[in-house]
Amino acid sequence: MDTLEKLGILSGSARYDASCASSGSRRSGGEGVLGNASSGGICHSWSDDGRCISLLKVLLSNDCRYDCAYCVNRSSNPVQRASFTVEELVELTIRFYRRNYIEGLFLSSAVMRDPDYTMMRMAAVVRKLREEERFAGYIHLKVIPGCSRELIDQAGLYADRLSVNIELPSGDSLKTLAPQKKKETILEPMAYLGEAINANRIERRKTRKSPRFSPAGQSTQMIIGASPESDYRILRLSQGLYQKMNLKRVYYSAYVPVNQDTRLPVLANPPLQREHRLYQADWLLRNYGFTPDEILSEEHPFLDQKLDPKAAWALRHPEFFPVDVNRADYGSLLRVPGIGVTSARRILAARRYAVFTPEGLKKIGVVMKRARYFITCSGRPVEKLFDRPTLIRQKLLVAETASSPNSLKQRQMSFF
Amino acid sequence: MNLYRYDGTIEGLFSAIDHILRHEPDPQSVELEVQEQMLFDEGQFIATGTERAEVLMRRFSAAYPENARQVMYCIFSERIDMATSLLHYIHQVSVHGSAVEGNLNDPDLHAVHFLARKVSREVHRFKGLLRFAMLEDGSYLAQFEPDFNIIQPLSVFFRGRLRAQEWFIYDVKRSLVSHWDGKSLDYGTLESFRSPELASEEHEVRTLWKAFFSHIAIPERKNPQLQRSFMPMKYWKYLVEKE
């Protein structure tokens, strides 16, 4: 089989991995070094599904000995199997990188013989890239649960980011859909990574000479809609991962029915809207100071599909509003629908010089069609509807569909 | 309102700003425009003095590097109607310090801030979208048609990234070219351009890239509208995966 055919198979099998981030790491080039990594991350293209292409995302092999119900590469599927050689994949990465097609490599793999063997092969690719080719581009490497700690330690020295896929939101679902995988064997390396990354940060603060270990941190992903967990449960899990395991990102991947299996739900389409709302809620956890219990509860365990979770929270908490943009602190500004991190910072910087009017807010990027119901400018309201959440909700929904009939679809995947 | 004019060059712009800052009691009430070749041009013309312009640029960059970067981005935009805003911006930063840029309720500061942002966005976009092709002699060539004149910041970026190979970046619209030979970065203009011969492996690598591009998309999630909103069609002309 030639490289072209392998590339088709092994990128086709890797496409269900959501992450393509290339941010969070800075590597400087130098004499005889190929490439560098810029901490903001760079997208190089966007595929036909609208997702960003930053890294050459491939599997080393799709020849899997596991038989997970949701996975296209499960051992019982009659798909064509292929594996890259180390040399092949290194050459491919370098050729693409020199033409500026990619920011680096995202390498994952099916579990070939056993976890150690697979991880060893993957580490061989990144070692060759870093040591022989002196490649300083971005590398995201999947950790195969069950591999030895020595291999993880080694991988962390070459990769910018390591990740372990949590796959499904609960141990029970794993038992049903991925009987050969166990919650413990997945969480164990995640916890280990979390500690190792943290320890390395502290070490590097003491001496810059100590080698970096997975400097862009770790991430994970789970499949949404293949198992029965509620959004509330998922968000609580994510919050736990962020707080206890030092994760940079949790990715949600709407389940795409690739197999027929009685253990799986029958879906007409992947639940993209649900995925979108989960990403919005995840953003609220990481950047807006929300907790899962503010967003959802046991009584209301699913996100509102029609309204974004921040607006939904605001409508449930009329007592918090109005917020005066000329006086409120950063945390309160962030709670206003239509004011994001950028707008809140701009407001703080600008109001030192002059007070804001509604027109001024619009000019600096506040989304007034949402914010107008929740703010005052030095005591003056824009709309006087603070005590009528039901009416505001109607108006928000109308504004959403009127401005652009495709706005939901548009934003759907702008989070990668 | 006092009106001043300059010759339309960058040096001319900085010469005029330097003159106004030194001689005008209230630079915020002054306007600055490009000289028009008419018999009765209103306003006072400030001749270009390269030395003074350089001193101003150097001092401003040293004292306010972040703000100087914003000014440079506005200049890359080639928008000649920005002269007055740039004058007021430089004046306000010099008097009140760097943070005054945050006063986005001021129309001039707003204009500079958001134009610089727009230009830096295009720079960022092309860091990803620029495509290099390997030529017969082993060097690489990238062609592009940016809205703004951004070949300089982009070349500096690729000097860091692709320093291990010889390359050219060619702004087709402006006939500008930059060249990195492994040691130094040079800029020039091209009188005429003949498409050079590509290396023999180029065809193979492009085929591989196109194969990757088509397989990495999930068919069930196809969303061409979203793709175009991130990667407008004006960029497709030089993209291997869209040719």
XYZ file of C-alpha atoms in Angstrom:
659
model
C 0.000 0.000 0.000
C 1.470 3.424 -0.888
C 1.563 6.495 1.323
C -1.336 8.159 -0.484
C -3.676 5.270 0.182
C -2.562 4.994 3.807
C -3.047 8.721 4.304
C -6.626 8.453 3.068
C -7.419 5.622 5.478
C -5.549 6.966 8.490
C -6.754 10.558 8.274
C -10.268 9.299 7.563
C -10.089 7.350 10.827
C -8.605 10.243 12.789
C -11.260 12.776 11.839
C -13.516 11.950 14.775
C -11.005 13.440 17.172
C -12.310 16.933 17.826
C -9.206 18.739 18.988
C -7.005 20.480 16.516
C -5.658 23.178 18.786
C -2.061 24.226 18.327
C -1.968 26.795 21.084
C -0.357 27.069 24.480
C 3.202 26.267 23.583
C 6.081 28.383 22.442
C 9.104 26.834 20.803
C 11.660 29.047 19.206
C 13.554 27.954 16.173
C 17.272 28.465 15.755
C 20.180 27.603 13.555
C 19.401 24.364 11.731
C 16.051 23.958 13.446
C 12.890 23.443 11.412
C 9.960 25.506 12.548
C 8.671 26.994 15.765
C 5.464 26.987 17.748
C 3.522 30.178 18.380
C 1.569 30.303 21.579
C -1.640 31.622 20.051
C -2.080 28.684 17.720
C -2.636 29.011 13.971
C -5.306 27.523 11.711
C -4.040 26.563 8.268
C -7.257 25.626 6.573
C -10.883 24.727 7.208
C -12.248 21.411 6.006
C -15.614 20.913 4.307
C -17.281 20.441 7.688
C -16.078 23.902 8.748
C -13.599 22.627 11.329
C -10.173 24.170 11.568
C -7.190 22.251 10.224
C -4.125 23.129 12.194
C -2.308 19.838 12.546
C -1.710 16.826 10.363
C -4.199 14.668 12.230
C -3.660 10.977 11.577
C -3.627 7.620 13.236
C -0.366 5.713 13.201
C -2.479 2.622 12.638
C -6.186 1.771 12.511
C -5.526 -1.901 13.158
C -7.340 -2.192 16.476
C -7.693 -5.127 18.802
C -10.483 -3.428 20.768
C -14.122 -3.595 19.777
C -15.774 -0.381 21.000
C -19.352 -0.053 19.771
C -19.140 3.608 18.652
C -15.793 3.435 16.854
C -15.281 3.135 13.126
C -12.072 1.171 13.649
C -13.424 -1.488 15.999
C -11.993 -4.906 15.380
C -15.273 -6.398 14.167
C -15.699 -3.798 11.419
C -14.653 -4.946 7.947
C -12.666 -1.764 7.172
C -9.358 -1.743 5.370
C -6.430 -1.683 7.822
C -3.269 0.328 7.389
C -0.239 1.459 9.401
C 2.354 4.118 8.676
C 6.011 3.313 9.033
C 7.924 5.746 11.227
C 9.922 7.068 8.249
C 6.825 7.560 6.123
C 5.016 9.651 8.687
C 8.071 11.734 9.557
C 8.670 12.541 5.888
C 5.029 13.446 5.360
C 5.023 15.807 8.341
C 8.209 17.559 7.205
C 7.043 17.937 3.618
C 3.725 19.467 4.692
C 5.370 21.685 7.262
C 7.919 23.132 4.841
C 5.038 24.207 2.568
C 3.161 25.765 5.494
C 0.214 23.377 5.138
C 0.295 22.551 8.845
C 1.323 23.724 12.279
C 2.547 20.289 13.274
C 1.422 16.738 13.959
C -1.527 15.269 15.875
C -0.758 11.619 16.313
C -3.160 9.063 17.671
C -3.487 5.365 17.063
C -5.634 2.303 17.337
C -4.333 -0.159 19.888
C -2.241 -2.492 17.785
C -0.707 -5.362 19.725
C -0.910 -3.934 23.210
C -0.804 -0.415 24.695
C 2.957 -0.461 25.317
C 3.811 -1.574 21.798
C 1.523 1.089 20.304
C 2.816 3.867 22.512
C 6.398 2.870 21.753
C 5.782 3.164 18.012
C 4.153 6.561 18.442
C 7.015 7.780 20.600
C 9.448 6.611 17.926
C 7.800 8.952 15.403
C 8.010 12.018 17.614
C 11.515 11.174 18.774
C 12.724 10.993 15.187
C 10.978 14.271 14.392
C 12.495 16.100 17.317
C 15.944 14.555 17.493
C 16.878 13.634 13.942
C 14.908 16.196 11.953
C 15.199 18.866 14.664
C 11.529 19.661 14.205
C 10.244 22.443 16.478
C 6.635 22.582 15.248
C 3.680 21.604 17.403
C 3.091 17.981 18.383
C -0.067 16.665 20.030
C 0.262 13.054 21.085
C -2.448 10.716 22.338
C -1.583 8.596 25.324
C -2.798 5.015 24.990
C -4.394 4.074 28.329
C -2.626 1.113 29.867
C 0.844 1.964 28.590
C 3.727 2.191 31.027
C 4.651 5.370 32.878
C 8.132 5.341 31.400
C 6.581 5.715 27.954
C 4.397 8.593 29.121
C 7.439 10.295 30.642
C 9.304 9.928 27.383
C 6.386 11.128 25.260
C 5.933 14.243 27.405
C 9.457 15.365 26.630
C 8.793 15.392 22.880
C 5.163 16.489 22.717
C 3.656 19.936 23.254
C 0.406 18.452 24.411
C -0.590 14.996 25.621
C -4.138 13.776 25.870
C -6.046 10.747 27.018
C -9.542 10.307 25.624
C -12.117 9.777 28.307
C -14.395 8.550 25.453
C -17.731 8.513 27.298
C -19.135 10.522 30.191
C -19.476 7.648 32.667
C -17.953 4.358 33.750
C -21.239 2.581 33.102
C -21.374 3.721 29.514
C -17.796 2.614 29.019
C -18.725 -0.814 30.355
C -21.581 -1.098 27.876
C -20.050 0.437 24.781
C -16.312 -0.127 25.262
C -16.093 -3.274 27.382
C -12.321 -3.583 26.956
C -11.739 -0.090 28.351
C -12.085 0.774 32.016
C -12.732 4.089 33.675
C -9.804 3.541 36.026
C -7.264 2.828 33.293
C -8.321 6.065 31.586
C -8.382 8.284 34.665
C -5.114 6.932 36.022
C -2.861 8.314 33.251
C -4.850 11.573 33.262
C -4.174 12.056 36.940
C -0.542 11.115 36.413
C -0.226 13.649 33.569
C -1.897 16.346 35.627
C 0.660 15.890 38.390
C 3.641 15.565 36.076
C 2.704 18.707 34.116
C 2.207 20.648 37.304
C 5.459 19.429 38.837
C 7.299 20.357 35.646
C 5.882 23.908 35.728
C 7.132 24.388 39.266
C 10.482 22.858 38.384
C 10.823 25.159 35.359
C 10.107 28.163 37.493
C 13.147 27.240 39.566
C 15.447 26.460 36.691
C 14.742 27.221 33.058
C 17.167 24.527 32.043
C 15.050 21.602 33.139
C 13.358 19.964 30.138
C 9.737 20.826 29.366
C 7.060 18.232 29.915
C 3.946 18.614 27.748
C 4.111 22.436 27.974
C 0.690 22.981 26.377
C -0.922 20.805 29.039
C -3.387 17.985 28.538
C -6.849 17.757 27.041
C -9.467 15.066 26.560
C -12.599 14.375 24.587
C -15.876 12.593 25.070
C -18.600 11.473 22.731
C -21.947 13.162 23.230
C -25.218 11.454 22.448
C -24.094 7.826 22.240
C -24.969 7.257 25.896
C -27.728 8.524 28.220
C -25.848 10.998 30.504
C -27.429 14.414 31.028
C -25.748 17.710 30.222
C -25.647 18.433 33.940
C -23.673 15.270 34.606
C -21.333 16.013 31.698
C -20.635 19.550 32.896
C -19.943 18.341 36.408
C -17.519 15.809 35.016
C -15.776 18.530 32.989
C -15.564 20.805 35.988
C -13.958 17.983 37.957
C -11.448 17.392 35.181
C -10.513 21.068 35.023
C -10.136 21.381 38.770
C -8.655 18.067 39.805
C -6.612 17.031 36.794
C -5.430 20.370 35.452
C -6.945 19.915 32.016
C -6.628 22.684 29.463
C -9.647 21.653 27.437
C -12.422 19.093 27.331
C -13.694 18.454 23.814
C -17.216 17.281 23.079
C -17.800 15.275 19.976
C -21.352 14.820 18.726
C -21.848 11.126 18.112
C -21.722 10.305 14.420
C -23.412 6.962 13.791
C -20.682 5.044 12.010
C -21.769 1.580 13.138
C -24.984 -0.337 13.506
C -25.176 -1.751 16.976
C -28.094 -2.558 19.258
C -26.275 -0.866 22.169
C -26.283 2.472 20.351
C -29.123 4.973 19.934
C -30.575 5.454 16.476
C -30.028 9.058 15.438
C -30.996 10.721 12.190
C -28.193 13.262 12.537
C -25.297 13.895 14.900
C -26.538 16.064 17.831
C -24.636 19.153 16.683
C -26.827 21.677 18.452
C -26.368 19.882 21.756
C -22.628 19.804 21.206
C -22.694 23.534 20.469
C -24.560 24.350 23.675
C -22.168 22.179 25.696
C -19.205 24.095 24.298
C -20.895 27.355 25.279
C -21.476 26.056 28.795
C -17.886 24.787 28.943
C -16.742 28.301 28.054
C -18.781 29.648 30.953
C -16.986 27.247 33.284
C -13.498 28.111 32.111
C -13.630 31.823 31.334
C -16.707 33.309 32.981
C -16.561 31.998 36.532
C -19.742 29.898 36.345
C -20.227 26.599 38.156
C -22.188 23.643 36.728
C -24.817 24.141 39.445
C -25.518 27.659 38.259
C -26.051 26.454 34.715
C -28.094 23.291 35.355
C -29.578 21.224 38.179
C -30.987 17.763 38.905
C -34.451 19.143 38.105
C -33.332 20.783 34.861
C -30.490 18.570 33.688
C -30.427 19.548 29.994
C -29.362 22.796 28.333
C -31.937 24.921 26.552
C -31.425 24.140 22.870
C -32.940 27.417 21.701
C -31.124 29.816 23.977
C -27.462 30.073 24.936
C -26.716 29.034 28.531
C -25.640 32.501 29.662
C -28.874 34.115 28.517
C -30.775 31.228 30.095
C -29.004 31.866 33.404
C -29.718 35.603 33.183
C -33.436 34.991 32.658
C -33.553 32.756 35.726
C -31.860 35.457 37.812
C -33.708 38.757 37.293
C -32.542 39.833 40.776
C -28.970 40.145 39.420
C -29.972 42.731 36.822
C -29.736 45.450 35.682
C -25.952 45.712 35.668
C -24.625 49.242 35.282
C -21.846 49.132 32.715
C -20.282 52.295 34.074
C -19.898 50.919 37.605
C -20.058 47.129 37.692
C -16.947 45.037 38.320
C -15.442 42.648 35.773
C -17.199 39.559 37.142
C -20.630 41.202 36.940
C -20.016 42.533 33.426
C -19.151 38.994 32.343
C -22.567 37.826 33.530
C -24.375 40.071 31.034
C -25.546 38.293 27.878
C -23.874 40.016 24.924
C -20.777 41.041 26.875
C -17.852 38.673 26.484
C -14.333 38.651 27.851
C -13.065 41.120 25.225
C -15.950 43.572 25.626
C -15.748 43.464 29.430
C -12.040 44.312 29.323
C -12.660 47.116 26.841
C -15.376 48.575 29.029
C -13.089 48.598 32.073
C -10.263 50.279 30.132
C -12.446 52.875 28.424
C -14.721 53.992 31.243
C -11.734 55.411 33.117
C -11.864 58.220 30.570
C -15.547 58.667 29.744
C -18.901 57.108 30.564
C -20.520 54.700 28.151
C -23.713 55.274 26.249
C -25.586 52.455 24.470
C -24.154 53.657 21.131
C -20.629 53.589 22.571
C -21.132 50.023 23.741
C -22.226 48.937 20.298
C -19.171 50.550 18.753
C -16.760 48.579 20.912
C -18.389 45.260 20.077
C -21.032 44.620 22.738
C -23.878 42.601 21.233
C -26.647 45.054 22.054
C -29.476 42.919 20.737
C -28.843 40.720 23.787
C -27.257 43.105 26.294
C -29.957 45.805 25.982
C -32.379 43.937 28.291
C -29.870 43.552 31.112
C -27.947 46.813 31.486
C -28.131 50.433 32.482
C -25.718 53.192 31.474
C -25.111 55.334 34.575
C -28.561 54.464 35.861
C -30.385 54.886 32.556
C -31.897 51.657 31.220
C -31.938 50.805 27.512
C -35.117 48.734 27.805
C -37.342 48.680 30.878
C -38.155 44.996 30.947
C -35.974 43.730 33.804
C -38.880 42.165 35.672
C -40.352 40.417 32.633
C -38.072 37.470 31.782
C -40.689 35.703 29.667
C -41.001 38.686 27.370
C -37.223 39.109 27.192
C -36.893 35.477 26.236
C -39.311 35.952 23.345
C -37.469 39.036 22.169
C -34.107 37.296 22.382
C -35.344 34.387 20.306
C -36.820 36.729 17.697
C -33.605 38.780 17.527
C -31.587 35.595 17.097
C -33.572 34.276 14.133
C -34.185 37.676 12.551
C -30.568 38.766 12.314
C -29.464 35.684 10.455
C -31.506 32.567 9.862
C -28.317 30.528 9.881
C -26.636 32.111 12.843
C -26.945 28.997 14.969
C -25.526 26.836 12.290
C -22.796 29.362 11.687
C -21.608 29.424 15.224
C -22.003 25.757 15.733
C -18.413 24.850 15.442
C -16.560 28.039 15.872
C -15.100 26.662 19.081
C -12.363 24.507 17.677
C -9.307 74.185 12.371
C -5.715 74.035 11.192
C -5.032 71.889 8.165
C -1.618 70.491 7.332
C -0.549 68.480 4.323
C 2.194 65.973 3.595
C 3.451 64.143 0.532
C 1.755 60.776 1.171
C 4.884 58.841 2.118
C 5.500 57.270 5.517
C 8.465 59.569 6.108
C 6.307 62.504 5.097
C 3.626 61.474 7.550
C 6.057 61.254 10.442
C 7.770 64.508 9.448
C 4.434 66.291 9.521
C 3.439 64.734 12.836
C 6.801 65.711 14.314
C 6.364 69.274 13.078
C 2.832 69.571 14.446
C 3.739 68.094 17.839
C 6.558 70.604 18.183
C 4.804 73.727 16.906
C 1.083 73.377 17.514
C -0.217 74.229 20.990
C -3.249 71.934 20.526
C -2.505 69.081 18.113
C -5.966 67.593 18.752
C -7.502 70.469 16.820
C -5.233 69.938 13.822
C -6.036 67.878 10.741
C -3.546 66.203 8.480
C -4.142 65.166 4.884
C -2.211 64.099 1.810
C -1.217 66.873 -0.574
C -3.402 67.011 -3.654
C -1.840 68.248 -6.865
C -4.084 71.234 -7.251
C -3.318 74.860 -7.750
C -5.030 76.119 -4.632
C -4.506 73.391 -2.129
C -5.669 74.501 1.261
C -3.497 73.906 4.270
C 0.150 74.184 5.138
C 2.482 71.726 3.420
C 5.174 70.134 5.565
C 8.181 69.007 3.563
C 9.542 65.558 4.284
C 12.593 65.522 6.504
C 13.822 61.957 6.711
C 15.973 62.585 9.748
C 13.248 64.113 11.903
C 10.832 61.387 10.874
C 13.278 58.715 11.929
C 13.933 60.314 15.281
C 10.195 60.479 16.016
C 9.629 56.865 14.937
C 12.588 55.637 16.966
C 11.642 57.510 20.124
C 7.992 56.561 19.933
C 8.822 52.877 19.347
C 11.261 52.851 22.247
C 8.860 54.499 24.680
C 5.637 52.798 23.546
C 6.448 49.592 21.635
C 2.873 48.253 21.759
C 1.395 51.501 20.474
C 4.069 51.829 17.802
C 3.021 48.414 16.568
C -0.565 49.658 16.226
C 0.656 52.646 14.227
C 2.679 50.399 11.926
C -0.324 48.157 11.309
C -2.386 51.206 10.337
C 0.335 52.205 7.904
C 0.337 48.688 6.395
C -3.351 49.238 5.671
C -2.350 51.923 3.113
C -5.362 53.975 4.163
C -4.373 57.578 3.540
C -7.462 58.908 5.326
C -5.954 57.770 8.642
C -3.347 60.548 8.908
C -5.353 62.758 11.268
C -6.288 59.847 13.509
C -2.663 58.708 13.660
C -1.544 62.226 14.559
C -4.086 62.410 17.384
C -3.225 58.892 18.505
C 0.510 59.539 18.717
C -0.117 62.836 20.470
C -2.449 61.339 23.077
C -0.159 58.389 23.784
C 2.828 60.717 24.129
C 0.958 62.913 26.616
C -1.143 60.409 28.589
C 0.821 57.184 28.177
C 0.212 53.832 26.563
C -3.039 52.956 28.342
C -4.930 55.850 26.742
C -5.495 53.589 23.762
C -8.147 51.890 25.870
C -10.277 55.041 25.637
C -12.299 53.622 22.778
C -14.987 56.274 23.111
C -12.550 58.649 21.430
C -13.151 58.397 17.670
C -9.460 58.621 16.690
C -8.278 56.066 19.220
C -11.178 53.862 18.180
C -10.255 54.162 14.514
C -6.595 53.294 15.104
C -7.380 50.437 17.473
C -9.859 48.715 15.199
C -7.978 49.259 11.946
C -4.799 47.853 13.517
C -6.835 44.904 14.696
C -8.167 44.290 11.218
C -4.692 44.356 9.697
C -3.178 42.146 12.372
C -6.013 39.691 11.751
C -5.044 39.458 8.121
C -1.423 38.897 9.116
C -2.538 36.123 11.451
C -4.740 34.584 8.771
C -1.919 34.425 6.254
C 0.442 32.857 8.778
C -1.810 29.851 8.253
C -3.063 30.299 4.703
C 0.163 31.121 2.876
C 1.239 28.136 0.781
C 4.818 27.519 -0.277
C 5.699 25.513 -3.370
C 9.067 23.880 -3.868
C 10.887 25.073 -6.980
C 13.299 23.162 -9.183
C 16.349 24.569 -7.404
C 15.057 23.532 -3.970
C 13.917 26.982 -2.851
C 10.276 27.717 -1.998
C 7.845 30.299 -3.364
C 4.602 31.575 -1.843
C 2.235 33.866 -3.730
C -0.623 35.841 -2.209
C -2.884 38.853 -2.704
C -3.545 40.391 0.704
C -5.954 43.287 1.217
C -3.295 45.142 3.196
C 0.419 45.579 2.607
C 1.571 42.975 5.110
C 4.556 41.352 3.419
C 6.927 42.795 6.022
C 5.406 41.353 9.246
C 4.630 38.117 7.436
C 8.206 37.728 6.193
C 9.531 38.346 9.681
C 7.276 35.570 10.929
C 8.476 33.096 8.302
C 12.085 34.043 8.909
C 11.587 32.538 12.355
C 9.577 29.565 11.201
C 11.166 28.478 7.934
C 14.693 29.697 8.527
C 16.154 26.348 7.490
C 15.105 26.769 3.855
C 15.440 29.404 1.147
C 12.147 31.069 0.245
C 10.404 33.892 -1.588
C 7.100 35.541 -0.702
C 5.447 37.360 -3.584
C 2.637 39.889 -3.159
C 1.090 39.581 -6.620
C -1.165 42.622 -6.260
C 1.631 45.011 -5.282
C 4.504 43.318 -7.165
C 6.453 43.155 -3.923
C 8.751 40.303 -3.092
C 10.716 39.250 -0.052
C 13.579 36.786 -0.082
C 15.166 34.744 2.697
C 18.406 33.025 1.701
C 19.082 31.392 5.045
C 21.046 34.356 6.373
C 19.311 37.598 5.541
C 15.893 38.881 4.624
C 15.577 41.293 1.680
C 12.687 43.138 0.092
C 12.245 44.301 -3.491
C 9.804 44.933 -6.295
C 9.301 42.731 -9.322
C 9.115 44.266 -12.790
C 7.828 41.107 -14.386
C 7.005 37.674 -13.075
C 7.401 34.387 -14.891
C 6.067 31.317 -13.111
C 9.147 29.246 -12.293
C 9.406 25.491 -12.770
C 8.244 23.454 -9.806
C 10.301 20.694 -8.229
C 9.429 17.202 -9.392
C 8.144 16.151 -5.940
C 5.746 19.092 -5.752
C 2.950 17.362 -7.633
C 3.119 14.310 -5.373
C 3.058 16.338 -2.152
C 0.076 18.363 -3.369
C -1.822 15.199 -4.162
C -1.122 13.947 -0.648
C -2.312 17.201 0.892
C -5.521 17.190 -1.124
C -6.187 13.615 -0.063
C -5.709 14.571 3.583
C -7.934 17.608 3.179
C -10.833 15.632 1.768
C -10.595 12.735 4.238
C -10.326 14.854 7.376
C -13.847 16.288 6.929
C -16.706 14.346 8.518
C -19.305 13.887 5.749
C -22.237 13.868 8.196
C -21.180 17.320 9.423
C -20.682 18.963 6.049
C -21.053 22.746 6.422
C -19.708 24.728 3.458
C -21.182 27.960 4.787
C -19.172 27.715 7.972
C -16.066 26.828 5.977
C -16.441 29.949 3.859
C -17.036 32.182 6.850
C -13.641 31.180 8.263
C -11.896 30.936 4.912
C -13.527 33.357 2.452
C -13.319 32.444 -1.218
C -10.991 35.336 -1.964
C -8.213 33.260 -0.394
C -8.878 30.117 -2.407
C -6.927 31.156 -5.488
C -3.569 30.187 -3.977
C -4.736 27.321 -1.776
C -3.545 23.908 -2.934
C -6.537 22.190 -1.349
C -8.990 24.433 -3.205
C -7.382 24.532 -6.651
